[in-house]
mmCIF file of C-alpha atoms in Angstrom:
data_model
loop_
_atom_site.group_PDB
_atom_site.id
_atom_site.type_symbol
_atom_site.label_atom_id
_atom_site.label_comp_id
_atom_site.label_asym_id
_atom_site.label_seq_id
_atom_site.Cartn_x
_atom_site.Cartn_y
_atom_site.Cartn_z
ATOM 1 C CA UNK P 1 78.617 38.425 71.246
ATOM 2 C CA UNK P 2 78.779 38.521 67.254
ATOM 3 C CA UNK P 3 79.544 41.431 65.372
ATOM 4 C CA UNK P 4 75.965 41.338 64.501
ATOM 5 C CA UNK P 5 74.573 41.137 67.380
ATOM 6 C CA UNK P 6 75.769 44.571 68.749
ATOM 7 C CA UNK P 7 74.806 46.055 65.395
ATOM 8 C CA UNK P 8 71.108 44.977 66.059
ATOM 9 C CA UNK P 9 71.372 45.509 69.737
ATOM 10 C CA UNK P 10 72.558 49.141 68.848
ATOM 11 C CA UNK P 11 69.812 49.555 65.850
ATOM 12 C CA UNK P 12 67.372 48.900 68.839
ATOM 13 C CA UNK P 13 68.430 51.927 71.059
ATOM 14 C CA UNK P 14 68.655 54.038 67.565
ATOM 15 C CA UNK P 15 72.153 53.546 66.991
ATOM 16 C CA UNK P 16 73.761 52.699 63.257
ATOM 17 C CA UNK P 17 76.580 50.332 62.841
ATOM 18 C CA UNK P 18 79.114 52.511 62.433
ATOM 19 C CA UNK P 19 78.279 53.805 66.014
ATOM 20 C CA UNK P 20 78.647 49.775 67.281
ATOM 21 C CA UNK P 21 82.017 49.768 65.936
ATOM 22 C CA UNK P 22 83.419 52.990 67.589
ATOM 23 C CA UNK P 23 81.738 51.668 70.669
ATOM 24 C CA UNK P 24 83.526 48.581 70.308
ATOM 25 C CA UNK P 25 86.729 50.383 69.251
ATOM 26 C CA UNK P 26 86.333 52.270 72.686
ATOM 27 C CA UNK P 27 86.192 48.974 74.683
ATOM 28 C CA UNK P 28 88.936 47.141 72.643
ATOM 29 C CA UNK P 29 91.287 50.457 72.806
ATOM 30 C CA UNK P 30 90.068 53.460 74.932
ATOM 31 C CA UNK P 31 90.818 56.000 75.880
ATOM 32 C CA UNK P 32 90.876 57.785 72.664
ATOM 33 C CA UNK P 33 90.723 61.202 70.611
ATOM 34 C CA UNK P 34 88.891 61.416 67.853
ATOM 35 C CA UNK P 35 92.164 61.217 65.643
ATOM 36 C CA UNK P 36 93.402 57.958 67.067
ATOM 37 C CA UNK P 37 90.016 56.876 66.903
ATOM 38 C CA UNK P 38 89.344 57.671 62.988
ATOM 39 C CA UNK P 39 92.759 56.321 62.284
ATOM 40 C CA UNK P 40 91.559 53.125 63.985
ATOM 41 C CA UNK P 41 88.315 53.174 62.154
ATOM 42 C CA UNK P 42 90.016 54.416 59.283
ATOM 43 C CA UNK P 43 87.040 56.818 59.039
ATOM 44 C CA UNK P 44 87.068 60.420 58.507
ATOM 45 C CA UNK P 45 86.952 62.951 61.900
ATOM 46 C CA UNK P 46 83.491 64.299 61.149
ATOM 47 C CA UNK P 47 81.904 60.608 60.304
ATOM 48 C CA UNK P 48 83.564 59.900 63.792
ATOM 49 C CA UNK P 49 82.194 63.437 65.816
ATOM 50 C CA UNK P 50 78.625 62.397 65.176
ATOM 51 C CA UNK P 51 78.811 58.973 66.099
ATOM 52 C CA UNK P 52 80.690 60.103 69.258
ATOM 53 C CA UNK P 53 77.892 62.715 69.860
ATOM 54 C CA UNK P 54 75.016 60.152 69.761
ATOM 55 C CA UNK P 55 76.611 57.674 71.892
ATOM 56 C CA UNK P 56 77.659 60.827 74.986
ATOM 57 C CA UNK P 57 73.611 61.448 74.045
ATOM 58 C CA UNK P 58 72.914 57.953 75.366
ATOM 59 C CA UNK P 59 75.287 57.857 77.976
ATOM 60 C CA UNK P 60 77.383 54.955 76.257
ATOM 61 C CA UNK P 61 80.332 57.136 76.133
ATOM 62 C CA UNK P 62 82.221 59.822 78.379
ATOM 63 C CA UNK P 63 84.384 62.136 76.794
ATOM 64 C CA UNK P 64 87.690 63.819 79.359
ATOM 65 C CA UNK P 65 87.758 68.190 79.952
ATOM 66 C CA UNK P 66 90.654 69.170 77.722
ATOM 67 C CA UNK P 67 92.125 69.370 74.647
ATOM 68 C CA UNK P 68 92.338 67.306 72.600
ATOM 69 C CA UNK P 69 89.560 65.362 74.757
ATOM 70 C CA UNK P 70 89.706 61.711 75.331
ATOM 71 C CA UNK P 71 86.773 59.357 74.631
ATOM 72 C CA UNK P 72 86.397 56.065 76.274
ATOM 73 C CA UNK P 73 83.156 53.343 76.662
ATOM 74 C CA UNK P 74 80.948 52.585 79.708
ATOM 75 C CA UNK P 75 81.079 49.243 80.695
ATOM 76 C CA UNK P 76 79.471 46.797 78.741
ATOM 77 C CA UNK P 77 77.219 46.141 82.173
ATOM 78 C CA UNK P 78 76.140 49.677 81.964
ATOM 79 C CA UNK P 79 75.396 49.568 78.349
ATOM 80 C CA UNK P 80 73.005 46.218 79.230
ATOM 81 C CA UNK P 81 70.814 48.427 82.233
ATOM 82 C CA UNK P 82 70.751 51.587 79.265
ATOM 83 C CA UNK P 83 69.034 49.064 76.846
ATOM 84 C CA UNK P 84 67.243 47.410 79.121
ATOM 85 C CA UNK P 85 65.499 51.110 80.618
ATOM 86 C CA UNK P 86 64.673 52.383 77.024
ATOM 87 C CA UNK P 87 63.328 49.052 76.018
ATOM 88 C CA UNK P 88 61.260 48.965 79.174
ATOM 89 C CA UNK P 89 59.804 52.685 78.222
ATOM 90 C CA UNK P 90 59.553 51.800 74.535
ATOM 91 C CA UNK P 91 57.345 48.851 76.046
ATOM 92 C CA UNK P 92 55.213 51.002 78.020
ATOM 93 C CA UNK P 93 54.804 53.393 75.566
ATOM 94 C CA UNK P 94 54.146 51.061 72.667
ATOM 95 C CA UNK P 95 51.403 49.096 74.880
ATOM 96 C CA UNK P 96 49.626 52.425 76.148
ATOM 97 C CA UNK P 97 49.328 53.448 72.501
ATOM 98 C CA UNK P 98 48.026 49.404 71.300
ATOM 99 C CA UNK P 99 45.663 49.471 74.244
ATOM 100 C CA UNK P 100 43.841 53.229 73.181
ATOM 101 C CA UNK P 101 43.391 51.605 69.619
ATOM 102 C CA UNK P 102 39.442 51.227 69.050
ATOM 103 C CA UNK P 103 38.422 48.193 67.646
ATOM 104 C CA UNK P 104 35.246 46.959 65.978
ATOM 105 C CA UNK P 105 33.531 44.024 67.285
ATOM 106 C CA UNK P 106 34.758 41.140 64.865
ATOM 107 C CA UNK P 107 32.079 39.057 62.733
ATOM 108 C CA UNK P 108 31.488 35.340 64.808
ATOM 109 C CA UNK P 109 34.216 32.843 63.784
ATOM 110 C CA UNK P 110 33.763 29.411 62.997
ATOM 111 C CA UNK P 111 35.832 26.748 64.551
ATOM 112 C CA UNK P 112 38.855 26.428 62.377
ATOM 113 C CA UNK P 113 42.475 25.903 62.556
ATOM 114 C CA UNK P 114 45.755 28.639 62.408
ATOM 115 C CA UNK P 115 48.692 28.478 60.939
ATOM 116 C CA UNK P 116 52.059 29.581 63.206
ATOM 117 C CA UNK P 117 55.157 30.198 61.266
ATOM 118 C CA UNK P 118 57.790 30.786 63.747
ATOM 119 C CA UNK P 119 59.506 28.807 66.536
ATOM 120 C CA UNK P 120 59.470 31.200 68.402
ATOM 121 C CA UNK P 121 55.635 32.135 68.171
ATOM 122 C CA UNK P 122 54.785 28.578 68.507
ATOM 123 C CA UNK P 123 56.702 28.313 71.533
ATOM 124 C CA UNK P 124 55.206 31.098 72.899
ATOM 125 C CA UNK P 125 51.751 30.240 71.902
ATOM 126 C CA UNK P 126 52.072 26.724 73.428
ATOM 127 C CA UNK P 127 53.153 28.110 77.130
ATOM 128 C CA UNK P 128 49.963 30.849 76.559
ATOM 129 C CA UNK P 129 48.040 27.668 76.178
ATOM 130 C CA UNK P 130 49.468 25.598 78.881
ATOM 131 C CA UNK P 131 48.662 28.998 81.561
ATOM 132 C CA UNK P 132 45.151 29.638 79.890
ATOM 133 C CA UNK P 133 44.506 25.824 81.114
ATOM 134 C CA UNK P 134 41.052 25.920 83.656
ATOM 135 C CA UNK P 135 40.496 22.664 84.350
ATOM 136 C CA UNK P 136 42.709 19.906 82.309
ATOM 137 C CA UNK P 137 45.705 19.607 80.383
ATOM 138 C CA UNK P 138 47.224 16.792 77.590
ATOM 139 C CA UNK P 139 51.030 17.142 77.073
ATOM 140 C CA UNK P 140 53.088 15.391 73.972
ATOM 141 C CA UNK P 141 57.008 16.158 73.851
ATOM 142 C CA UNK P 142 60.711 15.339 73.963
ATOM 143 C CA UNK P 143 63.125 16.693 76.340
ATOM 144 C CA UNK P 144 64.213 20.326 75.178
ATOM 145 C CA UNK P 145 60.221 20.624 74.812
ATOM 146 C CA UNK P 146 59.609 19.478 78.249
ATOM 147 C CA UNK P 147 62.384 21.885 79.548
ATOM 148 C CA UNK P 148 60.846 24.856 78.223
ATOM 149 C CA UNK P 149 57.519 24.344 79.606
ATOM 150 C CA UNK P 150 57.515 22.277 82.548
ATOM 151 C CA UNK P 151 57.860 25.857 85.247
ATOM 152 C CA UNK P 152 54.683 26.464 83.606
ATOM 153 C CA UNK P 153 52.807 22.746 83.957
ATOM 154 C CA UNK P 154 53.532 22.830 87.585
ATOM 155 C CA UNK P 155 52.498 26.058 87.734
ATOM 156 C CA UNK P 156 48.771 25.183 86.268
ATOM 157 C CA UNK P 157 49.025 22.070 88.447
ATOM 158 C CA UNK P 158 49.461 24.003 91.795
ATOM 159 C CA UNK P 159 46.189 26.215 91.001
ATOM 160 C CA UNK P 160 44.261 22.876 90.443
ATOM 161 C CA UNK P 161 44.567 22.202 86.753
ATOM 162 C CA UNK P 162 45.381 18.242 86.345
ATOM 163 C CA UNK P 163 48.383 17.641 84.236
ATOM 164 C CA UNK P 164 48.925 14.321 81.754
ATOM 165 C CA UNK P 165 52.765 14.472 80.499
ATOM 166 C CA UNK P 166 53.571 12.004 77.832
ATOM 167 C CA UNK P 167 57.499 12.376 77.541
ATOM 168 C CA UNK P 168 59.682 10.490 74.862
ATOM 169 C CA UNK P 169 62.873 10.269 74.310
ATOM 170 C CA UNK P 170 65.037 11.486 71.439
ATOM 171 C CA UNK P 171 68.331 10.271 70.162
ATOM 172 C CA UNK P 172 71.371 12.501 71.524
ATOM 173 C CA UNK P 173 68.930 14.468 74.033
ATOM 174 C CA UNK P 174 69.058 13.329 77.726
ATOM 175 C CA UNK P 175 65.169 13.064 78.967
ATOM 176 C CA UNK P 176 65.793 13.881 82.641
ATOM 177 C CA UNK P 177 62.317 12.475 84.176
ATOM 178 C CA UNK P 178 64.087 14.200 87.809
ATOM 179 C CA UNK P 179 62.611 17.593 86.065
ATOM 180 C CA UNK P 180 59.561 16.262 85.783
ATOM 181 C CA UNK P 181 59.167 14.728 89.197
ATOM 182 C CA UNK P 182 56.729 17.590 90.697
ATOM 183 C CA UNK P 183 53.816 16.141 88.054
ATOM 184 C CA UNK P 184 51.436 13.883 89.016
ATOM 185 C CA UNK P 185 50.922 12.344 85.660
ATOM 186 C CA UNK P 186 54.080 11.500 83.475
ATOM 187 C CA UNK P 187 54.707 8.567 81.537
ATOM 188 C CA UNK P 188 57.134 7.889 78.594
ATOM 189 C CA UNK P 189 56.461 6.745 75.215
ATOM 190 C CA UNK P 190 58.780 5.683 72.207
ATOM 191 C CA UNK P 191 57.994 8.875 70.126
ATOM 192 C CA UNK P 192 56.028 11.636 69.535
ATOM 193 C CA UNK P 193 55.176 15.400 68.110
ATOM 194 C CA UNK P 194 55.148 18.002 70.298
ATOM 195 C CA UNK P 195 51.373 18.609 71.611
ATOM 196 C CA UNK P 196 49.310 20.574 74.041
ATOM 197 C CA UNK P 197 45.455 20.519 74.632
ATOM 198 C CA UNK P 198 43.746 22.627 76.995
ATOM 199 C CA UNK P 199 40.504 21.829 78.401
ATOM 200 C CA UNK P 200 39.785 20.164 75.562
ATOM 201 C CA UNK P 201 39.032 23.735 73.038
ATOM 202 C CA UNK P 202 42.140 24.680 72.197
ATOM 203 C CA UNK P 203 45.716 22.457 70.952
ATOM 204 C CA UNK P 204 48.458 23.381 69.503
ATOM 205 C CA UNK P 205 50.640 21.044 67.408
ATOM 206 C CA UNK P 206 53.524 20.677 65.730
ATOM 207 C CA UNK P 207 55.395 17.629 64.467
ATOM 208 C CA UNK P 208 58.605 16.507 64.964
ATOM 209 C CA UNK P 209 59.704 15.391 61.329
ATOM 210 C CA UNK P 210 63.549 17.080 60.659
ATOM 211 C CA UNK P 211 65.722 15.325 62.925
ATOM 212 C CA UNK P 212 66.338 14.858 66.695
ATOM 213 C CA UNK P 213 67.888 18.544 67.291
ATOM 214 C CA UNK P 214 65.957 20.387 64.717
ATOM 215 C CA UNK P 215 63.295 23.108 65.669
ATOM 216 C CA UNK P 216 59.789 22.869 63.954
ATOM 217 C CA UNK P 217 59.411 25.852 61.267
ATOM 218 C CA UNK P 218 55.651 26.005 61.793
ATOM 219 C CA UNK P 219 52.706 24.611 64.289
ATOM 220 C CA UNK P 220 49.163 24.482 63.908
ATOM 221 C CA UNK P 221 46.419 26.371 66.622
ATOM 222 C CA UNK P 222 43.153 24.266 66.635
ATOM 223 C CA UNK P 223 40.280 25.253 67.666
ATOM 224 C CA UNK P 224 37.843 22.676 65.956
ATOM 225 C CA UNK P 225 35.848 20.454 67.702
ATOM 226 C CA UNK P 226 36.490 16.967 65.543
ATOM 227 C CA UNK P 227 40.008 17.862 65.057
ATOM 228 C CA UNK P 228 40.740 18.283 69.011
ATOM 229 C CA UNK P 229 38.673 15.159 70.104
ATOM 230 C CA UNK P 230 40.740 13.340 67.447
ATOM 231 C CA UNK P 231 44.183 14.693 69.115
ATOM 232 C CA UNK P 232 42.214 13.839 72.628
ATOM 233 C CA UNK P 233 41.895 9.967 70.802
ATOM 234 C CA UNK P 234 45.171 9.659 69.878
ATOM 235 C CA UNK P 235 46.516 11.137 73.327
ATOM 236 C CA UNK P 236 44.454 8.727 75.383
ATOM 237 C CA UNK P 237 45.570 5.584 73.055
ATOM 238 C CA UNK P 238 48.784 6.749 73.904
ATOM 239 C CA UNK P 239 48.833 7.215 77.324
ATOM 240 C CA UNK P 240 47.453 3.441 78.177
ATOM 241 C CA UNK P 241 49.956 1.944 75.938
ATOM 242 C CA UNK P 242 53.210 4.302 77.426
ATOM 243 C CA UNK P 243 55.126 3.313 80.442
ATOM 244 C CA UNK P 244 54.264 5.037 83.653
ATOM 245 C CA UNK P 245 57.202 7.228 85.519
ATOM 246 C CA UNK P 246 54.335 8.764 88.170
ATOM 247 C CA UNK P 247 50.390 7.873 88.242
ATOM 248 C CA UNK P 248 49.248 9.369 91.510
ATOM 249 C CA UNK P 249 45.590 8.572 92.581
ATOM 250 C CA UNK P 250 43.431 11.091 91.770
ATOM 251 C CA UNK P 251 42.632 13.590 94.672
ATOM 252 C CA UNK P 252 38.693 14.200 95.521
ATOM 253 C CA UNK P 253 36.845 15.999 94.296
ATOM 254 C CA UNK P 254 38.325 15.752 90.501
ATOM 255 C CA UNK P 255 36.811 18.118 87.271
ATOM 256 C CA UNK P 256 37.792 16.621 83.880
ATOM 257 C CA UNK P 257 37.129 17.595 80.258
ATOM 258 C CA UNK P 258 38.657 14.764 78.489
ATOM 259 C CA UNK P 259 36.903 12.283 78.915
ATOM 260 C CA UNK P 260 38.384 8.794 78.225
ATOM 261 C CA UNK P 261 40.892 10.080 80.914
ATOM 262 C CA UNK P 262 37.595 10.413 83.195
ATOM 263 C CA UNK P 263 36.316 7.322 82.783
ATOM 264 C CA UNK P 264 40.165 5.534 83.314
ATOM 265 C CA UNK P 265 40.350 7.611 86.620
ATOM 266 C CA UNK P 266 37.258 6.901 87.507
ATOM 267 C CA UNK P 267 37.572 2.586 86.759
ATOM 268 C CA UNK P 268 40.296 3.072 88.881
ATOM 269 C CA UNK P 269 39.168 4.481 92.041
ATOM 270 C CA UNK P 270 36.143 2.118 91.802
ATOM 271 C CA UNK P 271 38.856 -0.691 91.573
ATOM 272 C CA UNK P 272 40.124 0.461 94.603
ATOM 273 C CA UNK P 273 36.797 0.360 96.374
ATOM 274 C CA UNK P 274 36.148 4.399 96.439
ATOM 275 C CA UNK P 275 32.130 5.321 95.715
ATOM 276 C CA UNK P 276 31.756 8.065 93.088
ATOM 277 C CA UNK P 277 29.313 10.651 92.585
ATOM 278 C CA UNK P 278 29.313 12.107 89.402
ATOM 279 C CA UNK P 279 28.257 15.400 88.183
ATOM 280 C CA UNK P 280 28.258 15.782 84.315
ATOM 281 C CA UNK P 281 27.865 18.553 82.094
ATOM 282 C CA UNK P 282 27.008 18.235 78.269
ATOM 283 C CA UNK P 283 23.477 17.486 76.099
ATOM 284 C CA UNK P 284 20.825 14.788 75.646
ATOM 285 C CA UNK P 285 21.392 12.613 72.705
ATOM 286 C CA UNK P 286 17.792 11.983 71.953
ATOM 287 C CA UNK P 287 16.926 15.692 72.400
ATOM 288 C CA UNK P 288 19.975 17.181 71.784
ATOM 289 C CA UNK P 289 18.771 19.947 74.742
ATOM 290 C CA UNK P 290 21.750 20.963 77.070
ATOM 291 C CA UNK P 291 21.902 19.217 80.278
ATOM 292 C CA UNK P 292 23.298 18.096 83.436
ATOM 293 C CA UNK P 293 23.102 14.625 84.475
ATOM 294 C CA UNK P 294 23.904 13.824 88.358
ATOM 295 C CA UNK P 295 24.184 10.785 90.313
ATOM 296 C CA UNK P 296 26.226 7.878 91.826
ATOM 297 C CA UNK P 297 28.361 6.161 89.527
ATOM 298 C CA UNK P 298 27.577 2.245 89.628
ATOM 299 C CA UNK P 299 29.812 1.548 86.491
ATOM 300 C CA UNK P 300 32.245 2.176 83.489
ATOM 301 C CA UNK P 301 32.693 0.761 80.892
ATOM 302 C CA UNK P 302 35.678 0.921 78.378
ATOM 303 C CA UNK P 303 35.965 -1.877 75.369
ATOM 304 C CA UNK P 304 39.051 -0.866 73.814
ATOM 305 C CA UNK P 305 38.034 -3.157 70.757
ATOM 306 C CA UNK P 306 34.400 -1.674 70.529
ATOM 307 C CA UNK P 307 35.546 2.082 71.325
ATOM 308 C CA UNK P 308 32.855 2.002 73.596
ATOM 309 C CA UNK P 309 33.823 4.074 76.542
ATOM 310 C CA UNK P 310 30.836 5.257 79.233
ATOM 311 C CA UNK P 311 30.120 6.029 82.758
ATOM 312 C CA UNK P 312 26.955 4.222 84.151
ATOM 313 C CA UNK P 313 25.146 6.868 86.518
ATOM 314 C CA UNK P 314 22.105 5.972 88.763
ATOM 315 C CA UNK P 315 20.171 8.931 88.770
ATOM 316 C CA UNK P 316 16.688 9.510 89.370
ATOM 317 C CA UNK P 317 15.966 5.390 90.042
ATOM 318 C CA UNK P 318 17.508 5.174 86.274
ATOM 319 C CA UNK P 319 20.587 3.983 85.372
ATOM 320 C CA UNK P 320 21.861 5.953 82.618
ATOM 321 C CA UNK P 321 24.680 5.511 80.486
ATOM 322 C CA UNK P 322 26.846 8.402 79.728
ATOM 323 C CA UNK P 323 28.923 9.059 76.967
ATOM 324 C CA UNK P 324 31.647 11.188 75.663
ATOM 325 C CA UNK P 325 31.227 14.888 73.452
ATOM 326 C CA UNK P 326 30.166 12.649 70.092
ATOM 327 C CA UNK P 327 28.001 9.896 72.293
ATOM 328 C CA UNK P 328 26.042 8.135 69.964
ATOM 329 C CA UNK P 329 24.391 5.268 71.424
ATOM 330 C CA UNK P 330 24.731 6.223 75.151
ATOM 331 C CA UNK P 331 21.366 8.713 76.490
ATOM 332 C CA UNK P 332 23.954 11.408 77.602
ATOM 333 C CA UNK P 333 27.214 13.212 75.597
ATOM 334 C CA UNK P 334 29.592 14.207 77.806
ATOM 335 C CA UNK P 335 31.304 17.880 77.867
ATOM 336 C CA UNK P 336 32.391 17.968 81.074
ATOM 337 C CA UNK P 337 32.787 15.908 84.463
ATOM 338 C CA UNK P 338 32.948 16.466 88.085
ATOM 339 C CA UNK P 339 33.835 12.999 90.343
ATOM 340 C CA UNK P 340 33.496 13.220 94.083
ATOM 341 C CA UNK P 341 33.421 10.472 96.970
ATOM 342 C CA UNK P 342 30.113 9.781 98.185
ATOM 343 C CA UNK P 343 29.642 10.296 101.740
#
């Protein structure tokens, strides 16, 4: 451990940096008096005294009966279990105090997009996203991306939550695809930034620009409508044109938000001869009134060169084309879709 890192591991339990260096002393040296030890530290005795009384004070140092008394450390595995307990307590203290705070009910928000500045809060706030995930998830990154996250994609998966990985590789990083073998849905593309959208509301982006081992300084939170159907577009055009690892066949009954990724699950399981009902959520384009539209599906349709992509549901001795969130010239937009087998 750096120099500096004991002198901020200390500063955390309350400790200055003169009392990391007659800790350290202790270690290196010990036993000591407090002579030997302020000729070490070339420090006066009473500079050394109060150091060595706030370390006995938390239980970093022991001190012999006798005079002149010895002083030695605690082991530096004791010193880890001290920090550890009073950051636990400082937790617990700190979150009883954040949770009695009253706060006023905020003004409504409009969609909009946030700026992270960290690594280490984007990082964080991409795994929140990834375990907030209900129903679907889209996943963009290289291999130290995909190694930080993946406990928590099969995690989502296991409860349900279906899980599109596009991996790519990056030059002097090893993408081991044997770490992503408990997905269902990975395939690998040439390149890419670092992405996750959950069920289709929330992404978080940021883009790989400074070099194959650098860490992004900064990600974006997006919460706006047109700007996460746009990541959804690019995602999807993506994912057809990557090379599959694993595609397992959908399992029955299926709930999807995006969705182009519907409608190509949904070709395919016709393809294979499987009969689809479909329930889907959304609004009436005419109308614009909030809706549910039910029935079997007797079609899809996706013209790649068009960008017209639509389920065809009978329903009510109509056939009925549906459409996605921003359908246009289909009867039904699309928020949300439930697939099952018909019976």
């Amino acid at each position: 451990m750096p120099v500096k890192d004991l002198e901020d591991l200390f500063r955390c339990l309350g400790l200055t940096r003169h009392d990391a260096e007659v800790y350290a002393i202790l270690l290196m040296r010990g036993p000591l008096t407090i002579t030997g030890l302020a000729k070490e530290l070339g420090k006066h005795r009473p500079q050394v005294y109060e150091s060595l009384e706030r370390l006995k004070s938390k239980g970093l140092v022991e001190a012999s009966e006798g005079k002149p008394a010895f002083y030695r450390a605690v082991e530096p595995d004791v010193l880890v279990g001290i920090f550890e307990e009073e950051m636990k307590s400082l937790k617990e203290r700190a979150v009883a105090y954040l949770k009695s705070i009253e706060r006023e009910t905020p003004p409504p928000v409009e969609y909009t997009v946030w700026m992270l500045r960290s690594y280490k809060g984007l990082v964080r706030r991409f795994r929140d996203t990834i375990r907030q995930a209900k129903i679907d998830l889209a996943v963009c990154g290289g291999p130290r991306f995909l190694r930080d996250i993946v406990g928590d994609l099969v995690s989502v998966q296991e409860r349900g939550v279906a899980v599109y990985v596009i991996a790519y590789e990056v030059p002097g990083e090893v993408l081991d695809l044997d770490l992503l073998k408990p997905l269902k849905k990975v395939k690998v593309a040439v390149s890419g930034d670092l992405m996750v959208v959950k069920d289709s509301e929330q992404g978080v982006l940021a883009q790989r620009r400074l070099g194959p081992r650098a860490k992004p300084g900064y990600g974006l939170l997006i919460e706006e409508p047109a700007l996460i159907d746009y990541l959804l577009h690019d995602f999807f055009n993506r994912w057809i044109r990557s090379k599959p690892v694993r595609d397992e066949v959908v399992s029955l009954p299926a709930s999807f938000t995006m969705f182009r990724i519907a409608v190509l699950e949904a070709m395919k399981l016709l393809e294979s001869g499987t009969q689809l009902w479909a329930r889907l959520e959304g609004r009436w384009v005419d109308t614009g009134k909030q809706g549910v539209l039910e029935g079997k599906v007797v079609d899809v349709v996706m013209d790649m060169t068009t960008g017209l992509v639509h389920f065809v549901i009978e329903s009510g001795g109509a056939r009925v084309r549906a459409g996605g969130p921003d359908a246009i010239v289909e009867e039904f937009a699309t928020k949300k879709v439930l697939l099952k087998e018909v019976e």
